[in-house]
Tab-separated table of C-alpha atoms in Angstrom:
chain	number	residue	atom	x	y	z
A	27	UNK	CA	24.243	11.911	-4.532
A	28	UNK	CA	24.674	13.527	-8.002
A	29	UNK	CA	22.154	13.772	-10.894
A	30	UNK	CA	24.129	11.145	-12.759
A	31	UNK	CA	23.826	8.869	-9.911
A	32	UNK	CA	19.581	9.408	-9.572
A	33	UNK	CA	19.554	9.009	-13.122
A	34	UNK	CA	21.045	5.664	-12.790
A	35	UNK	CA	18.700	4.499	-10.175
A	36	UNK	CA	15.666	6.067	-11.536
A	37	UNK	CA	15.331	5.917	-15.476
A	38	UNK	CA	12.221	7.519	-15.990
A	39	UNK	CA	13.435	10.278	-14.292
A	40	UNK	CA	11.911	13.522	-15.526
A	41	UNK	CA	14.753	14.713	-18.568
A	42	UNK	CA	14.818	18.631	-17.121
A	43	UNK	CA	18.022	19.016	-15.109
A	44	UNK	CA	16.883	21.624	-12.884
A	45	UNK	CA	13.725	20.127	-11.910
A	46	UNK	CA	15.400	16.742	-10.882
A	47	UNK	CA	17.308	18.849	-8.997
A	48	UNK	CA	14.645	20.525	-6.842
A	49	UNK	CA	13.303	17.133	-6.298
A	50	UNK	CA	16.555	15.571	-5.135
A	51	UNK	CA	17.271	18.748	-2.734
A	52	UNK	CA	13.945	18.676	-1.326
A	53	UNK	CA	14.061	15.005	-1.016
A	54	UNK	CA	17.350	15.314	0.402
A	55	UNK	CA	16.063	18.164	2.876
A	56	UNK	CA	13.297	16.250	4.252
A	57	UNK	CA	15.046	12.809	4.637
A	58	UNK	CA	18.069	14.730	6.782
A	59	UNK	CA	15.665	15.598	8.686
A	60	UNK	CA	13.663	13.013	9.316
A	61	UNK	CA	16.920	11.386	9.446
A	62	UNK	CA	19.379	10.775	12.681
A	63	UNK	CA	22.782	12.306	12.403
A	64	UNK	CA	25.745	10.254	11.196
A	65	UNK	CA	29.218	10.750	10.501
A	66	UNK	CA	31.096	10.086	6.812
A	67	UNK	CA	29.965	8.601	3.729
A	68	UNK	CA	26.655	8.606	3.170
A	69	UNK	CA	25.222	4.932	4.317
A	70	UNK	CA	23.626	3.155	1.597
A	71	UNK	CA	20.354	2.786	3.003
A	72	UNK	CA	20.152	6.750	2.971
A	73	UNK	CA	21.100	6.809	-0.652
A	74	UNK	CA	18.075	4.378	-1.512
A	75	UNK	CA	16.008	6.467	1.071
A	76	UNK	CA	16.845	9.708	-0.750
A	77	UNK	CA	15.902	7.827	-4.324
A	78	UNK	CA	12.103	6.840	-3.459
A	79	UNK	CA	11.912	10.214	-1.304
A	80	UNK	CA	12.683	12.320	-4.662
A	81	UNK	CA	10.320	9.981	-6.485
A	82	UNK	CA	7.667	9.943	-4.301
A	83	UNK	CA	7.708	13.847	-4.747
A	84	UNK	CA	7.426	13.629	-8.733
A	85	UNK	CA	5.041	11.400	-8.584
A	86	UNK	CA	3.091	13.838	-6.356
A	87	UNK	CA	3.100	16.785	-8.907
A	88	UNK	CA	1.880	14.461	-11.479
A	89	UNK	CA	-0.765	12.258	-10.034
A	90	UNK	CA	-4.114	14.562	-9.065
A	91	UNK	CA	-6.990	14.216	-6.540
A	92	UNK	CA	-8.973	11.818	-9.030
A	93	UNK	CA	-6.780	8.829	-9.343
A	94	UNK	CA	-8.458	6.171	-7.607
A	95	UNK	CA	-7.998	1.883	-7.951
A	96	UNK	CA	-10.788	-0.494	-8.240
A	97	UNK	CA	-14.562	0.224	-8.363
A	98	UNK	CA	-16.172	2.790	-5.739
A	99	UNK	CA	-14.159	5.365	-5.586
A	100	UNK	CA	-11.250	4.040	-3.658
A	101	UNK	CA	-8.305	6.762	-3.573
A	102	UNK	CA	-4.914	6.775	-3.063
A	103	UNK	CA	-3.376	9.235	-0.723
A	104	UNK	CA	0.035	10.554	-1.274
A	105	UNK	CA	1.745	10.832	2.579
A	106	UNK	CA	4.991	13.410	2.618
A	107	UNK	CA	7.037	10.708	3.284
A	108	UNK	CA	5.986	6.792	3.068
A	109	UNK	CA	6.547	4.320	5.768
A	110	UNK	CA	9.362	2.393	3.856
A	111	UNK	CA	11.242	5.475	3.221
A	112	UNK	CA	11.270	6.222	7.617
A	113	UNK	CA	12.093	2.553	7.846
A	114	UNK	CA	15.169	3.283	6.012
A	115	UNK	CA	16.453	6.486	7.734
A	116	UNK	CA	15.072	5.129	10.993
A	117	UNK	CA	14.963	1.084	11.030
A	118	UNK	CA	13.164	-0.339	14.014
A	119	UNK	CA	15.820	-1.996	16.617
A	120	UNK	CA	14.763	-5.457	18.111
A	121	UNK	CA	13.887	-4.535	22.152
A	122	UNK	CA	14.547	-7.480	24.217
A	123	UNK	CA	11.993	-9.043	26.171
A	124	UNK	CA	12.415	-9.221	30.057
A	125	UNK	CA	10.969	-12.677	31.192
């Protein structure tokens, strides 16, 4: 995945070239690893994976320790890598039940 191609996906993408590009390698870093291995082209839910993954990362050197929702105080956290982003790399298979 290419700058041109996060750009698409992700127009309010910060306008530096070299800082979207530290975001998408480190995204990239963390969701191969996170990832299992595969062979060829990249699969597409990877790609979207990789797109929240590098966003999630901006939006964690921009948001501070104050922002908070609703009345009393309620924070959000920022997690290193969200739920939906694993449930890409790694999707849950269906076990069958023994009966």
């Amino acid at each position: 995945m290419g700058f041109e191609e996060l750009r698409d996906a992700w127009p309010d993408a910060p306008e530096d070239y070299q800082t979207c590009g530290r975001l998408l390698e480190a995204a990239y870093i963390q969701c191969s690893e996170f990832a299992p291995a595969f062979e060829g082209a990249l699969p597409e839910t990877y790609r979207l994976a990789l797109i929240m993954q590098t966003r999630a990362l901006w939006q964690s050197t921009v948001s501070d320790t104050q922002d908070g929702m609703g009345e009393g105080g309620f924070h959000v956290t920022v997690f290193p890598m969200d739920w939906t982003v694993k449930a890409l790399l790694r999707p849950k298979r269906g076990v069958p039940v023994v009966g």
